[in-house]
PDB file of N, CA and C and ligand atoms in Angstrom:
ATOM      1  N   MET W   1      -3.560 -26.243  -0.297  1.00 42.00           N
ATOM      2  CA  MET W   1      -3.427 -26.687   1.066  1.00 42.00           C
ATOM      3  C   MET W   1      -4.833 -26.849   1.622  1.00 42.00           C
ATOM      4  N   PHE W   2      -5.050 -27.904   2.360  1.00 45.00           N
ATOM      5  CA  PHE W   2      -6.376 -28.186   2.869  1.00 45.00           C
ATOM      6  C   PHE W   2      -6.302 -28.511   4.353  1.00 45.00           C
ATOM      7  N   ALA W   3      -7.342 -28.115   5.045  1.00 45.00           N
ATOM      8  CA  ALA W   3      -7.490 -28.518   6.434  1.00 45.00           C
ATOM      9  C   ALA W   3      -8.323 -29.783   6.457  1.00 45.00           C
ATOM     10  N   LEU W   4      -7.969 -30.689   7.306  1.00 44.00           N
ATOM     11  CA  LEU W   4      -8.722 -31.934   7.410  1.00 44.00           C
ATOM     12  C   LEU W   4      -9.567 -31.897   8.667  1.00 44.00           C
ATOM     13  N   ARG W   5     -10.788 -32.333   8.536  1.00 49.00           N
ATOM     14  CA  ARG W   5     -11.685 -32.391   9.678  1.00 49.00           C
ATOM     15  C   ARG W   5     -12.298 -33.773   9.704  1.00 49.00           C
ATOM     16  N   SER W   6     -12.220 -34.426  10.823  1.00 46.00           N
ATOM     17  CA  SER W   6     -12.822 -35.748  10.899  1.00 46.00           C
ATOM     18  C   SER W   6     -14.275 -35.620  11.320  1.00 46.00           C
ATOM     19  N   ILE W   7     -15.062 -36.478  10.811  1.00 48.00           N
ATOM     20  CA  ILE W   7     -16.486 -36.520  11.133  1.00 48.00           C
ATOM     21  C   ILE W   7     -16.757 -37.896  11.712  1.00 48.00           C
ATOM     22  N   ALA W   8     -17.225 -37.935  12.896  1.00 46.00           N
ATOM     23  CA  ALA W   8     -17.568 -39.206  13.516  1.00 46.00           C
ATOM     24  C   ALA W   8     -18.938 -39.058  14.147  1.00 46.00           C
ATOM     25  N   GLY W   9     -19.685 -40.093  14.220  1.00 47.00           N
ATOM     26  CA  GLY W   9     -21.007 -40.007  14.830  1.00 47.00           C
ATOM     27  C   GLY W   9     -22.005 -40.840  14.068  1.00 47.00           C
ATOM     28  N   PRO W  10     -23.267 -40.416  14.116  1.00 49.00           N
ATOM     29  CA  PRO W  10     -24.329 -41.254  13.547  1.00 49.00           C
ATOM     30  C   PRO W  10     -24.348 -41.288  12.024  1.00 49.00           C
ATOM     31  N   VAL W  11     -23.648 -40.398  11.360  1.00 51.00           N
ATOM     32  CA  VAL W  11     -23.656 -40.388   9.894  1.00 51.00           C
ATOM     33  C   VAL W  11     -22.841 -41.575   9.386  1.00 51.00           C
ATOM     34  N   ARG W  12     -23.442 -42.348   8.502  1.00 53.00           N
ATOM     35  CA  ARG W  12     -22.738 -43.501   7.922  1.00 53.00           C
ATOM     36  C   ARG W  12     -22.430 -43.170   6.470  1.00 53.00           C
ATOM     37  N   ALA W  13     -21.176 -43.077   6.161  1.00 58.00           N
ATOM     38  CA  ALA W  13     -20.763 -42.801   4.785  1.00 58.00           C
ATOM     39  C   ALA W  13     -20.852 -44.082   3.976  1.00 58.00           C
ATOM     40  N   PRO W  14     -21.088 -43.967   2.650  1.00 65.00           N
ATOM     41  CA  PRO W  14     -21.170 -45.173   1.825  1.00 65.00           C
ATOM     42  C   PRO W  14     -19.960 -46.085   1.977  1.00 65.00           C
ATOM     43  N   ALA W  15     -18.785 -45.489   2.152  1.00 63.00           N
ATOM     44  CA  ALA W  15     -17.577 -46.302   2.292  1.00 63.00           C
ATOM     45  C   ALA W  15     -17.599 -47.131   3.564  1.00 63.00           C
ATOM     46  N   CYS W  16     -18.432 -46.733   4.530  1.00 69.00           N
ATOM     47  CA  CYS W  16     -18.508 -47.450   5.800  1.00 69.00           C
ATOM     48  C   CYS W  16     -19.625 -48.490   5.813  1.00 69.00           C
ATOM     49  N   ALA W  17     -20.462 -48.492   4.807  1.00 72.00           N
ATOM     50  CA  ALA W  17     -21.611 -49.399   4.791  1.00 72.00           C
ATOM     51  C   ALA W  17     -21.161 -50.848   4.878  1.00 72.00           C
ATOM     52  N   GLY W  18     -21.764 -51.557   5.785  1.00 75.00           N
ATOM     53  CA  GLY W  18     -21.476 -52.974   5.926  1.00 75.00           C
ATOM     54  C   GLY W  18     -20.216 -53.272   6.729  1.00 75.00           C
ATOM     55  N   SER W  19     -19.479 -52.255   7.107  1.00 73.00           N
ATOM     56  CA  SER W  19     -18.245 -52.490   7.845  1.00 73.00           C
ATOM     57  C   SER W  19     -18.567 -52.832   9.295  1.00 73.00           C
ATOM     58  N   ARG W  20     -17.896 -53.825   9.831  1.00 78.00           N
ATOM     59  CA  ARG W  20     -18.059 -54.152  11.242  1.00 78.00           C
ATOM     60  C   ARG W  20     -17.065 -53.378  12.084  1.00 78.00           C
ATOM     61  N   HIS W  21     -16.170 -52.647  11.422  1.00 78.00           N
ATOM     62  CA  HIS W  21     -15.138 -51.907  12.125  1.00 78.00           C
ATOM     63  C   HIS W  21     -15.548 -50.443  12.258  1.00 78.00           C
ATOM     64  N   ARG W  22     -14.953 -49.774  13.213  1.00 77.00           N
ATOM     65  CA  ARG W  22     -15.192 -48.349  13.381  1.00 77.00           C
ATOM     66  C   ARG W  22     -14.709 -47.626  12.133  1.00 77.00           C
ATOM     67  N   CYS W  23     -15.485 -46.695  11.642  1.00 76.00           N
ATOM     68  CA  CYS W  23     -15.168 -46.010  10.402  1.00 76.00           C
ATOM     69  C   CYS W  23     -15.139 -44.505  10.638  1.00 76.00           C
ATOM     70  N   VAL W  24     -14.114 -43.841  10.184  1.00 75.00           N
ATOM     71  CA  VAL W  24     -13.995 -42.394  10.299  1.00 75.00           C
ATOM     72  C   VAL W  24     -13.900 -41.819   8.896  1.00 75.00           C
ATOM     73  N   VAL W  25     -14.723 -40.822   8.622  1.00 74.00           N
ATOM     74  CA  VAL W  25     -14.703 -40.150   7.322  1.00 74.00           C
ATOM     75  C   VAL W  25     -13.916 -38.857   7.481  1.00 74.00           C
ATOM     76  N   VAL W  26     -12.971 -38.628   6.604  1.00 71.00           N
ATOM     77  CA  VAL W  26     -12.179 -37.401   6.637  1.00 71.00           C
ATOM     78  C   VAL W  26     -12.548 -36.583   5.408  1.00 71.00           C
ATOM     79  N   ARG W  27     -12.917 -35.339   5.646  1.00 72.00           N
ATOM     80  CA  ARG W  27     -13.321 -34.446   4.572  1.00 72.00           C
ATOM     81  C   ARG W  27     -12.317 -33.304   4.462  1.00 72.00           C
ATOM     82  N   ALA W  28     -11.887 -32.986   3.238  1.00 73.00           N
ATOM     83  CA  ALA W  28     -10.955 -31.888   3.025  1.00 73.00           C
ATOM     84  C   ALA W  28     -11.727 -30.617   2.720  1.00 73.00           C
ATOM     85  N   GLU W  29     -11.317 -29.525   3.351  1.00 80.00           N
ATOM     86  CA  GLU W  29     -11.922 -28.228   3.096  1.00 80.00           C
ATOM     87  C   GLU W  29     -10.830 -27.267   2.664  1.00 80.00           C
ATOM     88  N   GLY W  30     -11.147 -26.327   1.807  1.00 87.00           N
ATOM     89  CA  GLY W  30     -10.204 -25.282   1.459  1.00 87.00           C
ATOM     90  C   GLY W  30     -10.030 -24.340   2.635  1.00 87.00           C
ATOM     91  N   ILE W  31      -8.868 -23.729   2.763  1.00 90.00           N
ATOM     92  CA  ILE W  31      -8.646 -22.778   3.850  1.00 90.00           C
ATOM     93  C   ILE W  31      -8.590 -21.337   3.367  1.00 90.00           C
ATOM     94  N   ASN W  32      -8.514 -21.150   2.062  1.00 94.00           N
ATOM     95  CA  ASN W  32      -8.453 -19.810   1.503  1.00 94.00           C
ATOM     96  C   ASN W  32      -9.850 -19.386   1.075  1.00 94.00           C
ATOM     97  N   PRO W  33     -10.486 -18.455   1.832  1.00 93.00           N
ATOM     98  CA  PRO W  33     -11.854 -18.089   1.494  1.00 93.00           C
ATOM     99  C   PRO W  33     -11.983 -17.145   0.308  1.00 93.00           C
ATOM    100  N   SER W  34     -10.944 -16.317   0.023  1.00 94.00           N
ATOM    101  CA  SER W  34     -11.165 -15.282  -0.992  1.00 94.00           C
ATOM    102  C   SER W  34      -9.918 -14.726  -1.675  1.00 94.00           C
ATOM    103  N   ILE W  35      -8.749 -15.110  -1.279  1.00 95.00           N
ATOM    104  CA  ILE W  35      -7.542 -14.436  -1.773  1.00 95.00           C
ATOM    105  C   ILE W  35      -7.101 -15.016  -3.107  1.00 95.00           C
ATOM    106  N   ARG W  36      -7.112 -14.179  -4.149  1.00 96.00           N
ATOM    107  CA  ARG W  36      -6.590 -14.506  -5.481  1.00 96.00           C
ATOM    108  C   ARG W  36      -7.058 -15.888  -5.952  1.00 96.00           C
ATOM    109  N   LYS W  37      -8.370 -16.103  -5.857  1.00 95.00           N
ATOM    110  CA  LYS W  37      -8.934 -17.410  -6.195  1.00 95.00           C
ATOM    111  C   LYS W  37      -8.796 -17.772  -7.672  1.00 95.00           C
ATOM    112  N   SER W  38      -8.523 -16.793  -8.525  1.00 97.00           N
ATOM    113  CA  SER W  38      -8.372 -17.103  -9.945  1.00 97.00           C
ATOM    114  C   SER W  38      -7.029 -17.760 -10.249  1.00 97.00           C
ATOM    115  N   GLU W  39      -6.107 -17.704  -9.300  1.00 97.00           N
ATOM    116  CA  GLU W  39      -4.793 -18.311  -9.507  1.00 97.00           C
ATOM    117  C   GLU W  39      -4.838 -19.788  -9.116  1.00 97.00           C
ATOM    118  N   GLU W  40      -4.110 -20.614  -9.878  1.00 96.00           N
ATOM    119  CA  GLU W  40      -4.073 -22.039  -9.568  1.00 96.00           C
ATOM    120  C   GLU W  40      -3.431 -22.292  -8.206  1.00 96.00           C
ATOM    121  N   LYS W  41      -2.385 -21.508  -7.882  1.00 96.00           N
ATOM    122  CA  LYS W  41      -1.683 -21.648  -6.613  1.00 96.00           C
ATOM    123  C   LYS W  41      -1.204 -20.266  -6.198  1.00 96.00           C
ATOM    124  N   VAL W  42      -1.454 -19.885  -4.971  1.00 96.00           N
ATOM    125  CA  VAL W  42      -1.018 -18.573  -4.484  1.00 96.00           C
ATOM    126  C   VAL W  42       0.392 -18.722  -3.917  1.00 96.00           C
ATOM    127  N   VAL W  43       1.341 -18.123  -4.603  1.00 95.00           N
ATOM    128  CA  VAL W  43       2.746 -18.187  -4.189  1.00 95.00           C
ATOM    129  C   VAL W  43       3.287 -16.769  -4.157  1.00 95.00           C
ATOM    130  N   ASP W  44       3.988 -16.425  -3.103  1.00 93.00           N
ATOM    131  CA  ASP W  44       4.639 -15.126  -2.992  1.00 93.00           C
ATOM    132  C   ASP W  44       6.097 -15.363  -2.618  1.00 93.00           C
ATOM    133  N   MET W  45       6.989 -14.607  -3.265  1.00 92.00           N
ATOM    134  CA  MET W  45       8.407 -14.727  -2.949  1.00 92.00           C
ATOM    135  C   MET W  45       8.957 -13.329  -2.717  1.00 92.00           C
ATOM    136  N   VAL W  46       9.661 -13.160  -1.634  1.00 89.00           N
ATOM    137  CA  VAL W  46      10.274 -11.875  -1.306  1.00 89.00           C
ATOM    138  C   VAL W  46      11.723 -12.137  -0.919  1.00 89.00           C
ATOM    139  N   LYS W  47      12.627 -11.407  -1.529  1.00 91.00           N
ATOM    140  CA  LYS W  47      14.031 -11.521  -1.117  1.00 91.00           C
ATOM    141  C   LYS W  47      14.200 -10.763   0.194  1.00 91.00           C
ATOM    142  N   VAL W  48      14.961 -11.335   1.107  1.00 88.00           N
ATOM    143  CA  VAL W  48      15.149 -10.704   2.412  1.00 88.00           C
ATOM    144  C   VAL W  48      15.674  -9.280   2.235  1.00 88.00           C
ATOM    145  N   ALA W  49      16.539  -9.082   1.268  1.00 87.00           N
ATOM    146  CA  ALA W  49      17.090  -7.737   1.029  1.00 87.00           C
ATOM    147  C   ALA W  49      16.014  -6.755   0.588  1.00 87.00           C
ATOM    148  N   ASP W  50      14.890  -7.253   0.087  1.00 88.00           N
ATOM    149  CA  ASP W  50      13.811  -6.388  -0.394  1.00 88.00           C
ATOM    150  C   ASP W  50      12.660  -6.245   0.597  1.00 88.00           C
ATOM    151  N   LEU W  51      12.824  -6.742   1.810  1.00 87.00           N
ATOM    152  CA  LEU W  51      11.751  -6.621   2.792  1.00 87.00           C
ATOM    153  C   LEU W  51      11.420  -5.148   3.020  1.00 87.00           C
ATOM    154  N   PRO W  52      10.140  -4.820   3.151  1.00 79.00           N
ATOM    155  CA  PRO W  52       9.756  -3.415   3.305  1.00 79.00           C
ATOM    156  C   PRO W  52      10.239  -2.789   4.609  1.00 79.00           C
ATOM    157  N   THR W  53      10.408  -3.609   5.618  1.00 87.00           N
ATOM    158  CA  THR W  53      10.901  -3.135   6.914  1.00 87.00           C
ATOM    159  C   THR W  53      11.815  -4.226   7.465  1.00 87.00           C
ATOM    160  N   PRO W  54      12.656  -3.927   8.460  1.00 91.00           N
ATOM    161  CA  PRO W  54      13.524  -4.981   9.020  1.00 91.00           C
ATOM    162  C   PRO W  54      12.744  -6.179   9.548  1.00 91.00           C
ATOM    163  N   LYS W  55      11.521  -5.927  10.032  1.00 92.00           N
ATOM    164  CA  LYS W  55      10.655  -7.027  10.461  1.00 92.00           C
ATOM    165  C   LYS W  55       9.430  -7.018   9.556  1.00 92.00           C
ATOM    166  N   ALA W  56       9.236  -8.090   8.831  1.00 94.00           N
ATOM    167  CA  ALA W  56       8.073  -8.216   7.949  1.00 94.00           C
ATOM    168  C   ALA W  56       7.154  -9.284   8.539  1.00 94.00           C
ATOM    169  N   VAL W  57       5.859  -8.997   8.559  1.00 96.00           N
ATOM    170  CA  VAL W  57       4.881  -9.882   9.194  1.00 96.00           C
ATOM    171  C   VAL W  57       3.936 -10.402   8.122  1.00 96.00           C
ATOM    172  N   TYR W  58       3.969 -11.697   7.888  1.00 96.00           N
ATOM    173  CA  TYR W  58       3.202 -12.326   6.809  1.00 96.00           C
ATOM    174  C   TYR W  58       2.029 -13.137   7.363  1.00 96.00           C
ATOM    175  N   CYS W  59       0.931 -13.063   6.635  1.00 97.00           N
ATOM    176  CA  CYS W  59      -0.304 -13.738   7.026  1.00 97.00           C
ATOM    177  C   CYS W  59      -0.207 -15.243   6.775  1.00 97.00           C
ATOM    178  N   ARG W  60      -0.703 -16.009   7.733  1.00 96.00           N
ATOM    179  CA  ARG W  60      -0.825 -17.459   7.562  1.00 96.00           C
ATOM    180  C   ARG W  60      -2.262 -17.933   7.766  1.00 96.00           C
ATOM    181  N   CYS W  61      -3.190 -16.969   7.996  1.00 96.00           N
ATOM    182  CA  CYS W  61      -4.585 -17.375   8.225  1.00 96.00           C
ATOM    183  C   CYS W  61      -5.459 -17.198   6.987  1.00 96.00           C
ATOM    184  N   TRP W  62      -4.948 -16.554   5.966  1.00 96.00           N
ATOM    185  CA  TRP W  62      -5.665 -16.335   4.714  1.00 96.00           C
ATOM    186  C   TRP W  62      -6.858 -15.408   4.890  1.00 96.00           C
ATOM    187  N   ARG W  63      -6.875 -14.550   5.897  1.00 97.00           N
ATOM    188  CA  ARG W  63      -7.996 -13.631   6.108  1.00 97.00           C
ATOM    189  C   ARG W  63      -7.574 -12.174   5.970  1.00 97.00           C
ATOM    190  N   SER W  64      -6.302 -11.906   5.756  1.00 97.00           N
ATOM    191  CA  SER W  64      -5.811 -10.533   5.720  1.00 97.00           C
ATOM    192  C   SER W  64      -6.254  -9.802   4.455  1.00 97.00           C
ATOM    193  N   ALA W  65      -6.716  -8.554   4.635  1.00 97.00           N
ATOM    194  CA  ALA W  65      -7.053  -7.699   3.493  1.00 97.00           C
ATOM    195  C   ALA W  65      -5.781  -7.190   2.822  1.00 97.00           C
ATOM    196  N   LYS W  66      -4.637  -7.340   3.477  1.00 96.00           N
ATOM    197  CA  LYS W  66      -3.356  -6.891   2.930  1.00 96.00           C
ATOM    198  C   LYS W  66      -2.466  -8.082   2.554  1.00 96.00           C
ATOM    199  N   PHE W  67      -3.059  -9.234   2.314  1.00 96.00           N
ATOM    200  CA  PHE W  67      -2.310 -10.443   2.006  1.00 96.00           C
ATOM    201  C   PHE W  67      -1.260 -10.169   0.918  1.00 96.00           C
ATOM    202  N   PRO W  68      -0.018 -10.589   1.031  1.00 95.00           N
ATOM    203  CA  PRO W  68       0.465 -11.595   1.966  1.00 95.00           C
ATOM    204  C   PRO W  68       0.868 -11.069   3.335  1.00 95.00           C
ATOM    205  N   TYR W  69       0.650  -9.771   3.586  1.00 95.00           N
ATOM    206  CA  TYR W  69       1.021  -9.236   4.890  1.00 95.00           C
ATOM    207  C   TYR W  69      -0.108  -9.439   5.900  1.00 95.00           C
ATOM    208  N   CYS W  70       0.240  -9.590   7.144  1.00 97.00           N
ATOM    209  CA  CYS W  70      -0.728  -9.723   8.232  1.00 97.00           C
ATOM    210  C   CYS W  70      -1.323  -8.356   8.544  1.00 97.00           C
ATOM    211  N   ASP W  71      -2.642  -8.299   8.692  1.00 98.00           N
ATOM    212  CA  ASP W  71      -3.290  -7.065   9.128  1.00 98.00           C
ATOM    213  C   ASP W  71      -4.036  -7.269  10.449  1.00 98.00           C
ATOM    214  N   GLY W  72      -3.786  -8.362  11.118  1.00 98.00           N
ATOM    215  CA  GLY W  72      -4.424  -8.640  12.401  1.00 98.00           C
ATOM    216  C   GLY W  72      -5.744  -9.390  12.287  1.00 98.00           C
ATOM    217  N   ALA W  73      -6.159  -9.721  11.077  1.00 98.00           N
ATOM    218  CA  ALA W  73      -7.440 -10.425  10.895  1.00 98.00           C
ATOM    219  C   ALA W  73      -7.447 -11.789  11.576  1.00 98.00           C
ATOM    220  N   HIS W  74      -6.291 -12.336  11.856  1.00 97.00           N
ATOM    221  CA  HIS W  74      -6.233 -13.652  12.513  1.00 97.00           C
ATOM    222  C   HIS W  74      -6.864 -13.597  13.911  1.00 97.00           C
ATOM    223  N   VAL W  75      -6.845 -12.443  14.558  1.00 98.00           N
ATOM    224  CA  VAL W  75      -7.428 -12.321  15.898  1.00 98.00           C
ATOM    225  C   VAL W  75      -8.936 -12.604  15.832  1.00 98.00           C
ATOM    226  N   LYS W  76      -9.621 -11.970  14.867  1.00 97.00           N
ATOM    227  CA  LYS W  76     -11.065 -12.191  14.703  1.00 97.00           C
ATOM    228  C   LYS W  76     -11.343 -13.646  14.324  1.00 97.00           C
ATOM    229  N   HIS W  77     -10.523 -14.188  13.401  1.00 95.00           N
ATOM    230  CA  HIS W  77     -10.683 -15.581  12.981  1.00 95.00           C
ATOM    231  C   HIS W  77     -10.523 -16.515  14.183  1.00 95.00           C
ATOM    232  N   ASN W  78      -9.504 -16.290  14.993  1.00 96.00           N
ATOM    233  CA  ASN W  78      -9.265 -17.164  16.142  1.00 96.00           C
ATOM    234  C   ASN W  78     -10.416 -17.102  17.150  1.00 96.00           C
ATOM    235  N   LYS W  79     -10.946 -15.889  17.373  1.00 97.00           N
ATOM    236  CA  LYS W  79     -12.065 -15.754  18.316  1.00 97.00           C
ATOM    237  C   LYS W  79     -13.308 -16.459  17.792  1.00 97.00           C
ATOM    238  N   ALA W  80     -13.529 -16.386  16.474  1.00 95.00           N
ATOM    239  CA  ALA W  80     -14.731 -16.974  15.880  1.00 95.00           C
ATOM    240  C   ALA W  80     -14.656 -18.491  15.797  1.00 95.00           C
ATOM    241  N   THR W  81     -13.456 -19.035  15.638  1.00 93.00           N
ATOM    242  CA  THR W  81     -13.328 -20.460  15.370  1.00 93.00           C
ATOM    243  C   THR W  81     -12.645 -21.256  16.479  1.00 93.00           C
ATOM    244  N   GLY W  82     -11.995 -20.576  17.401  1.00 95.00           N
ATOM    245  CA  GLY W  82     -11.219 -21.294  18.401  1.00 95.00           C
ATOM    246  C   GLY W  82      -9.868 -21.734  17.873  1.00 95.00           C
ATOM    247  N   ASP W  83      -9.534 -21.257  16.690  1.00 94.00           N
ATOM    248  CA  ASP W  83      -8.246 -21.599  16.087  1.00 94.00           C
ATOM    249  C   ASP W  83      -7.125 -20.836  16.788  1.00 94.00           C
ATOM    250  N   ASN W  84      -5.897 -21.126  16.411  1.00 96.00           N
ATOM    251  CA  ASN W  84      -4.766 -20.464  17.065  1.00 96.00           C
ATOM    252  C   ASN W  84      -3.722 -20.002  16.063  1.00 96.00           C
ATOM    253  N   VAL W  85      -4.143 -19.608  14.881  1.00 96.00           N
ATOM    254  CA  VAL W  85      -3.173 -19.213  13.861  1.00 96.00           C
ATOM    255  C   VAL W  85      -2.636 -17.818  14.126  1.00 96.00           C
ATOM    256  N   GLY W  86      -1.443 -17.595  13.655  1.00 97.00           N
ATOM    257  CA  GLY W  86      -0.788 -16.298  13.770  1.00 97.00           C
ATOM    258  C   GLY W  86       0.149 -16.105  12.612  1.00 97.00           C
ATOM    259  N   PRO W  87       0.772 -14.933  12.533  1.00 98.00           N
ATOM    260  CA  PRO W  87       1.602 -14.607  11.376  1.00 98.00           C
ATOM    261  C   PRO W  87       2.989 -15.249  11.430  1.00 98.00           C
ATOM    262  N   LEU W  88       3.645 -15.185  10.286  1.00 96.00           N
ATOM    263  CA  LEU W  88       5.070 -15.517  10.192  1.00 96.00           C
ATOM    264  C   LEU W  88       5.818 -14.197  10.232  1.00 96.00           C
ATOM    265  N   VAL W  89       6.718 -14.050  11.168  1.00 96.00           N
ATOM    266  CA  VAL W  89       7.493 -12.816  11.300  1.00 96.00           C
ATOM    267  C   VAL W  89       8.918 -13.094  10.828  1.00 96.00           C
ATOM    268  N   ILE W  90       9.332 -12.326   9.812  1.00 94.00           N
ATOM    269  CA  ILE W  90      10.707 -12.440   9.317  1.00 94.00           C
ATOM    270  C   ILE W  90      11.495 -11.259   9.884  1.00 94.00           C
ATOM    271  N   ASP W  91      12.497 -11.567  10.664  1.00 92.00           N
ATOM    272  CA  ASP W  91      13.331 -10.534  11.283  1.00 92.00           C
ATOM    273  C   ASP W  91      14.677 -10.555  10.551  1.00 92.00           C
ATOM    274  N   SER W  92      14.925  -9.498   9.806  1.00 90.00           N
ATOM    275  CA  SER W  92      16.161  -9.471   9.019  1.00 90.00           C
ATOM    276  C   SER W  92      17.256  -8.640   9.681  1.00 90.00           C
ATOM    277  N   THR W  93      17.039  -8.255  10.931  1.00 89.00           N
ATOM    278  CA  THR W  93      18.094  -7.513  11.626  1.00 89.00           C
ATOM    279  C   THR W  93      19.241  -8.479  11.932  1.00 89.00           C
ATOM    280  N   PRO W  94      20.475  -7.996  11.871  1.00 86.00           N
ATOM    281  CA  PRO W  94      21.613  -8.883  12.123  1.00 86.00           C
ATOM    282  C   PRO W  94      21.560  -9.457  13.530  1.00 86.00           C
ATOM    283  N   ALA W  95      21.956 -10.702  13.645  1.00 86.00           N
ATOM    284  CA  ALA W  95      22.010 -11.343  14.952  1.00 86.00           C
ATOM    285  C   ALA W  95      23.126 -10.699  15.770  1.00 86.00           C
ATOM    286  N   ALA W  96      22.916 -10.666  17.079  1.00 87.00           N
ATOM    287  CA  ALA W  96      23.933 -10.104  17.964  1.00 87.00           C
ATOM    288  C   ALA W  96      25.180 -10.985  17.915  1.00 87.00           C
ATOM    289  N   ALA W  97      26.322 -10.353  17.936  1.00 88.00           N
ATOM    290  CA  ALA W  97      27.576 -11.113  17.920  1.00 88.00           C
ATOM    291  C   ALA W  97      27.756 -11.856  19.240  1.00 88.00           C
ATOM    292  N   PRO W  98      28.217 -13.096  19.156  1.00 87.00           N
ATOM    293  CA  PRO W  98      28.448 -13.859  20.391  1.00 87.00           C
ATOM    294  C   PRO W  98      29.509 -13.172  21.250  1.00 87.00           C
ATOM    295  N   GLN W  99      29.360 -13.282  22.561  1.00 82.00           N
ATOM    296  CA  GLN W  99      30.323 -12.618  23.451  1.00 82.00           C
ATOM    297  C   GLN W  99      31.219 -13.605  24.124  1.00 82.00           C
TER     298      GLN W  99
HETATM  299  S1  LIG U 101      -4.033 -11.607   9.340  1.00 93.47           S
HETATM  300 FE1  LIG U 101      -3.546 -13.626   8.807  1.00 93.47          FE
HETATM  301  S2  LIG U 101      -1.986 -14.145  10.212  1.00 93.47           S
HETATM  302 FE2  LIG U 101      -2.494 -12.145  10.732  1.00 93.47          FE
END
């Protein structure tokens, strides 16, 4: 998975050379700085019946020291970058019966 960042301004990319049209260069960056980098793809699967607690909180910012669980590292990441990422919360408690 990659984040895309557009670069616009005085830099002229080779693909834009000679173009009379406005040119935008899009560069892909990795979003995972350190988690299980030796694996080709980081995949985790948990059966709902096996959740450690009725509410399980999973990291989506790739900064947690307890990955795949959220440890709150997204707060520091958001403050440093202006990003707005947060965890995925799986609530396995039964839904209230309709009245
Ligand atoms: S630490 Fe990554 S979403 Fe909370």
